[in-house]
């Protein structure tokens, strides 16, 4: 079942170490079949070189294991909350990539300092607040998802235009139309987080890019009149 | 047509990922045949491992596509402006290499702190100003070229002696006598941008190298009595 | 004798250059057979590509060489002190990995800024004080071990929950249930030290992660109700 | 002639790109045959993958070319001055490795913050002053050597105990008993320069390691009672 999706999610997971985004098992990718309402996700704590399309775990959106003998990623409930709240998401990634983690540990949004950022993230990448102790005790991973959703809802951010978030004292989640694009956004986020940190080293008071430049770059790639790339 | 130039521009494009200057498709190289008035440039949004000499795009200096079925790089008009204004240019490169981007995002010239810089760039690498909203709305990529030219003209900088620029909130463009040398200068600029940033971390008030030392290093490589390297 | 342990310690030593934790010979791994009271350790100053399971050195806990013709690591006495004081240790690693060294040279504990740290180290990674001149003159390597032990004892830190330390003006030691896990912790410590340094670059006044978040992450991996990974 | 020395100097040059110490041709290694009074050095501006033992250049100590058709490194006179002033030197290296350059561009000695440094450099790595305009005009490369020598003489530094220097606004030179050891010291210097810069990022007011700790580490490797490594 879901052979094609398993293959996609497997390939997307394997891209994480190839792109130097994970140390050991510190990352996971999932993908969803919206028609069937089923999610394929990396099993918990399994090394990347032991991963196969077959040992991925299949779950329904309530978290019931439908296929697979291994435990799913410990972050599974966070993925499920995001899939339920954001219907356009086809894939989700979590990593501990170091520059994105640095901003997350500092509890700061990543400002949009330039066009590299604006090409993929429309505005700052938001930093989601800490869970309260009560939220953590109730259900840590589920409420992590809830707080990401709250962040986007309260600030009026469109998760398609800003395909990622950093969680305070934790690290990044990114997403996309499928698992491959979610990983692509994880790579971009890490690169953008690095550039932003270096920018502050040149000038701690550096200002974000002018809004009209951010608009231009995002729109030439993603707007109705986008002209970057080839017509498909 | 232009078989030799296509090959050179192809090789120069492929050097970008080999030198770790680009993530995904974030860079492009062009080269010009001055006699024919034709420019060869990377197609927009095409992955480097799908690039061939044959799928490069050939344009005249007015931007008319002469050969090739793909759209040219979205930055094409910037390249064309530079070729028209600076007749000594044989190749141009644009990247989002992270250290050069950091200085660009901070909106600061890269000071000439030492001989590594002075060997290739005679004086600071200038940071071109933001486009105004009007300039951006009129023609973003063309006016990006115009503002680079304005920067060199207003400050009296010779584009042969300073073969590169960073654009505020954006990133670097470099150039050379051909596509290969333009890439060489892109590598040097990134290394010099990194060294300059590290220098400021040792001492935020570090001073540029003495002018006579800058003169000496530039001239021993490029002046009429240059003695670096082998006679050719 | 100790063929299996030799193999494990050999593999663990070879993992250090693979993980980019050592330059030249700047690191060593040991493992212990608790029943026999014997320690296997890297010989001093031997290049990793000349290392074999056979040229490792076997010592008893008093430092007497039981097998092997080469001198053991110059840090051997430090390893032995730790094995004697902390009976749960099965393997020990010393490196000069640069980010951990940076914190050691600054003489600062590495704060627990986030979940990457909390997943493996329960609280700050302590920085052990300088040896006095007297302690150094008496027995440098042995007293280095004694001061590490003093650090854990005086502060009431459990060496299982915090499987590593940095020594002021020197560098890190890590440990684990066996040589492989000790190396794993060396990799984690370097990554965590890097993230902590980057965090301070974003915000020099960044606060440690809330204690209840640290508790949660450590416990979901290591507590009696741990649910990370697969049951074994 | 000098077949063995040519081979050593060739191997030492090739080690520079392998250790990521040079970009393009930005580095050179020489070695000396003290009995014959002849120096073998890299030719100027030749790419490393075109280098062979045969195209190295042989010079006497007055700089007369004895063998080879290519021009020697543009830094040759600096090497020759150092060989003449410091009779224990068997090999010399110059690079533009970025962390050492950062300290050179900031014009600061690299403090001995810890044992990694103390194991190879006894005390701070000195930063040699700028040449005056007159010194530069007279003979840039020769006087660069003279000022390095002045630095060691005026400060009473033994070039065996401190096998390297950084030149203000320029970069590092290192040396050793032969070309291979000179490269080894170039690698160490870059690593030590990186660690020192990271240390200052943790604490800009970090103090050097206590003198008795510096003494201990240097002496356990290099003193008459050294006990690091294997007896030979």
CSV table of C-alpha atoms in Angstrom, one decimal, chain A residues 8-201:
chain,number,residue,atom,x,y,z
A,8,UNK,CA,9.0,9.5,-2.1
A,9,UNK,CA,9.2,9.7,1.7
A,10,UNK,CA,12.2,7.3,1.7
A,11,UNK,CA,14.0,9.4,-0.8
A,12,UNK,CA,13.2,12.6,1.0
A,13,UNK,CA,14.5,11.2,4.3
A,14,UNK,CA,17.7,10.1,2.6
A,15,UNK,CA,18.2,13.6,1.2
A,16,UNK,CA,18.7,14.9,4.8
A,17,UNK,CA,22.1,13.4,5.5
A,18,UNK,CA,23.2,14.0,1.8
A,19,UNK,CA,22.5,17.7,2.4
A,20,UNK,CA,24.3,17.7,5.8
A,21,UNK,CA,21.1,18.6,7.7
A,22,UNK,CA,21.2,15.8,10.2
A,23,UNK,CA,23.6,14.3,12.7
A,24,UNK,CA,22.8,10.6,13.5
A,25,UNK,CA,19.0,10.2,13.5
A,26,UNK,CA,18.1,13.9,14.3
A,27,UNK,CA,15.5,14.4,11.7
A,28,UNK,CA,12.5,12.9,10.1
A,29,UNK,CA,10.3,13.4,7.0
A,30,UNK,CA,6.7,12.5,6.4
A,31,UNK,CA,4.4,12.6,3.5
A,32,UNK,CA,0.6,12.3,3.2
A,33,UNK,CA,-1.9,10.7,0.8
A,34,UNK,CA,-4.8,13.2,1.2
A,35,UNK,CA,-7.3,10.9,-0.5
A,36,UNK,CA,-6.7,8.0,1.8
A,37,UNK,CA,-6.0,10.2,4.8
A,38,UNK,CA,-2.8,8.2,5.5
A,39,UNK,CA,0.6,9.5,6.5
A,40,UNK,CA,4.0,7.8,5.9
A,41,UNK,CA,6.7,8.7,8.4
A,42,UNK,CA,10.3,7.7,9.4
A,43,UNK,CA,10.4,5.2,12.3
A,44,UNK,CA,11.9,6.5,15.6
A,45,UNK,CA,15.6,6.3,16.2
A,46,UNK,CA,16.5,4.3,13.1
A,47,UNK,CA,19.8,5.1,11.4
A,48,UNK,CA,19.5,6.5,7.9
A,49,UNK,CA,21.6,3.6,6.4
A,50,UNK,CA,19.1,1.1,7.8
A,51,UNK,CA,16.1,2.9,6.4
A,52,UNK,CA,14.2,1.4,3.6
A,53,UNK,CA,10.9,2.3,1.9
A,54,UNK,CA,9.5,-0.9,3.6
A,55,UNK,CA,10.3,0.0,7.2
A,56,UNK,CA,8.6,3.4,7.1
A,57,UNK,CA,5.5,3.5,9.3
A,58,UNK,CA,2.0,4.2,7.9
A,59,UNK,CA,-0.6,6.0,10.2
A,60,UNK,CA,-4.0,7.5,9.9
A,61,UNK,CA,-4.5,11.1,11.0
A,62,UNK,CA,-5.6,10.0,14.5
A,63,UNK,CA,-2.2,8.4,14.9
A,64,UNK,CA,-3.3,4.7,14.6
A,65,UNK,CA,-0.6,2.6,13.0
A,66,UNK,CA,-2.0,1.1,9.8
A,67,UNK,CA,1.2,-0.6,8.5
A,68,UNK,CA,4.7,-1.2,9.9
A,69,UNK,CA,6.1,-2.9,12.9
A,70,UNK,CA,8.4,-0.1,14.2
A,71,UNK,CA,7.4,2.9,16.3
A,72,UNK,CA,6.9,6.0,14.3
A,73,UNK,CA,9.0,9.1,14.9
A,74,UNK,CA,8.6,10.6,18.4
A,75,UNK,CA,7.6,13.8,16.6
A,76,UNK,CA,4.7,12.1,14.8
A,77,UNK,CA,1.9,13.9,16.7
A,78,UNK,CA,3.4,17.3,15.7
A,79,UNK,CA,3.3,16.2,12.0
A,80,UNK,CA,-0.3,15.1,12.3
A,81,UNK,CA,-1.5,18.3,13.9
A,82,UNK,CA,0.0,20.3,11.0
A,83,UNK,CA,-1.5,18.0,8.4
A,84,UNK,CA,-4.9,18.5,10.0
A,85,UNK,CA,-4.7,22.3,10.3
A,86,UNK,CA,-3.0,23.1,7.0
A,87,UNK,CA,-4.8,21.2,4.2
A,88,UNK,CA,-2.3,22.2,1.5
A,89,UNK,CA,0.7,20.4,3.1
A,90,UNK,CA,1.9,17.3,1.4
A,91,UNK,CA,5.1,16.7,3.3
A,92,UNK,CA,6.7,17.8,6.6
A,93,UNK,CA,10.3,17.8,7.8
A,94,UNK,CA,11.9,18.2,11.2
A,95,UNK,CA,15.7,18.6,11.7
A,96,UNK,CA,18.2,20.0,14.2
A,97,UNK,CA,20.2,21.8,11.5
A,98,UNK,CA,22.6,24.1,13.5
A,99,UNK,CA,21.9,27.6,12.2
A,100,UNK,CA,18.2,27.2,12.3
A,101,UNK,CA,18.6,25.8,15.8
A,102,UNK,CA,20.7,28.8,16.8
A,103,UNK,CA,17.8,31.2,16.0
A,104,UNK,CA,15.3,28.8,17.7
A,105,UNK,CA,17.5,28.6,20.8
A,106,UNK,CA,17.7,32.4,20.9
A,107,UNK,CA,13.9,32.6,20.6
A,108,UNK,CA,14.1,35.0,17.7
A,109,UNK,CA,12.2,35.2,14.3
A,110,UNK,CA,14.7,35.0,11.4
A,111,UNK,CA,14.4,38.4,9.7
A,112,UNK,CA,14.1,38.6,5.9
A,113,UNK,CA,17.5,40.3,5.2
A,114,UNK,CA,17.6,39.7,1.5
A,115,UNK,CA,16.4,38.0,-1.7
A,116,UNK,CA,17.7,34.5,-0.9
A,117,UNK,CA,15.2,34.5,1.9
A,118,UNK,CA,12.4,36.3,0.0
A,119,UNK,CA,12.6,33.9,-2.9
A,120,UNK,CA,11.1,31.1,-0.6
A,121,UNK,CA,9.8,32.6,2.6
A,122,UNK,CA,7.5,35.7,2.4
A,123,UNK,CA,8.5,37.6,5.5
A,124,UNK,CA,10.3,36.6,8.6
A,125,UNK,CA,10.4,32.9,9.6
A,126,UNK,CA,8.4,33.0,12.9
A,127,UNK,CA,9.7,31.5,16.2
A,128,UNK,CA,6.9,29.7,18.0
A,129,UNK,CA,6.7,30.3,21.7
A,130,UNK,CA,7.6,27.8,24.4
A,131,UNK,CA,5.0,25.4,25.6
A,132,UNK,CA,3.8,26.1,29.1
A,133,UNK,CA,4.5,23.4,31.6
A,134,UNK,CA,0.8,22.4,31.5
A,135,UNK,CA,0.8,22.2,27.8
A,136,UNK,CA,4.0,20.1,27.9
A,137,UNK,CA,2.6,17.8,30.6
A,138,UNK,CA,-0.7,17.3,28.7
A,139,UNK,CA,0.8,16.2,25.4
A,140,UNK,CA,4.2,17.6,24.4
A,141,UNK,CA,4.3,16.6,20.7
A,142,UNK,CA,0.7,17.3,20.0
A,143,UNK,CA,0.8,20.7,21.6
A,144,UNK,CA,4.0,21.6,19.8
A,145,UNK,CA,1.9,21.3,16.7
A,146,UNK,CA,-0.9,23.3,18.2
A,147,UNK,CA,1.5,26.2,19.1
A,148,UNK,CA,2.9,26.2,15.6
A,149,UNK,CA,-0.6,26.5,14.2
A,150,UNK,CA,-1.4,29.2,16.8
A,151,UNK,CA,1.6,31.2,15.6
A,152,UNK,CA,0.5,31.2,12.0
A,153,UNK,CA,-3.1,31.9,12.9
A,154,UNK,CA,-2.5,34.7,15.4
A,155,UNK,CA,0.0,36.4,13.2
A,156,UNK,CA,-2.1,35.9,10.0
A,157,UNK,CA,0.7,34.0,8.2
A,158,UNK,CA,-0.1,31.8,5.2
A,159,UNK,CA,1.7,28.5,5.6
A,160,UNK,CA,2.1,28.3,1.9
A,161,UNK,CA,3.9,31.6,1.7
A,162,UNK,CA,6.0,30.8,4.8
A,163,UNK,CA,6.7,27.1,4.6
A,164,UNK,CA,8.5,26.7,7.9
A,165,UNK,CA,8.8,27.7,11.5
A,166,UNK,CA,11.4,27.4,14.3
A,167,UNK,CA,10.2,26.3,17.8
A,168,UNK,CA,11.8,28.1,20.8
A,169,UNK,CA,14.6,26.2,22.4
A,170,UNK,CA,14.0,23.4,19.9
A,171,UNK,CA,14.5,23.7,16.1
A,172,UNK,CA,12.9,23.9,12.7
A,173,UNK,CA,9.9,22.3,11.0
A,174,UNK,CA,9.4,22.9,7.3
A,175,UNK,CA,6.8,21.7,4.8
A,176,UNK,CA,5.8,21.7,1.2
A,177,UNK,CA,3.5,20.3,-1.4
A,178,UNK,CA,5.2,17.0,-1.0
A,179,UNK,CA,8.1,15.4,1.0
A,180,UNK,CA,10.7,16.4,-1.5
A,181,UNK,CA,9.7,20.1,-1.4
A,182,UNK,CA,9.6,20.0,2.4
A,183,UNK,CA,13.2,18.9,2.4
A,184,UNK,CA,14.1,21.6,-0.2
A,185,UNK,CA,12.6,24.2,2.2
A,186,UNK,CA,14.6,22.7,5.1
A,187,UNK,CA,17.8,23.2,3.1
A,188,UNK,CA,16.8,26.8,2.2
A,189,UNK,CA,15.9,27.6,5.8
A,190,UNK,CA,19.3,26.4,7.0
A,191,UNK,CA,21.1,28.5,4.4
A,192,UNK,CA,19.0,31.5,5.1
A,193,UNK,CA,19.5,31.1,8.9
A,194,UNK,CA,23.2,31.0,8.3
A,195,UNK,CA,23.2,34.1,6.0
A,196,UNK,CA,21.1,36.0,8.6
A,197,UNK,CA,23.5,35.1,11.4
A,198,UNK,CA,26.5,36.2,9.3
A,199,UNK,CA,24.7,39.4,8.3
A,200,UNK,CA,24.3,40.3,12.0
A,201,UNK,CA,28.1,39.6,12.5
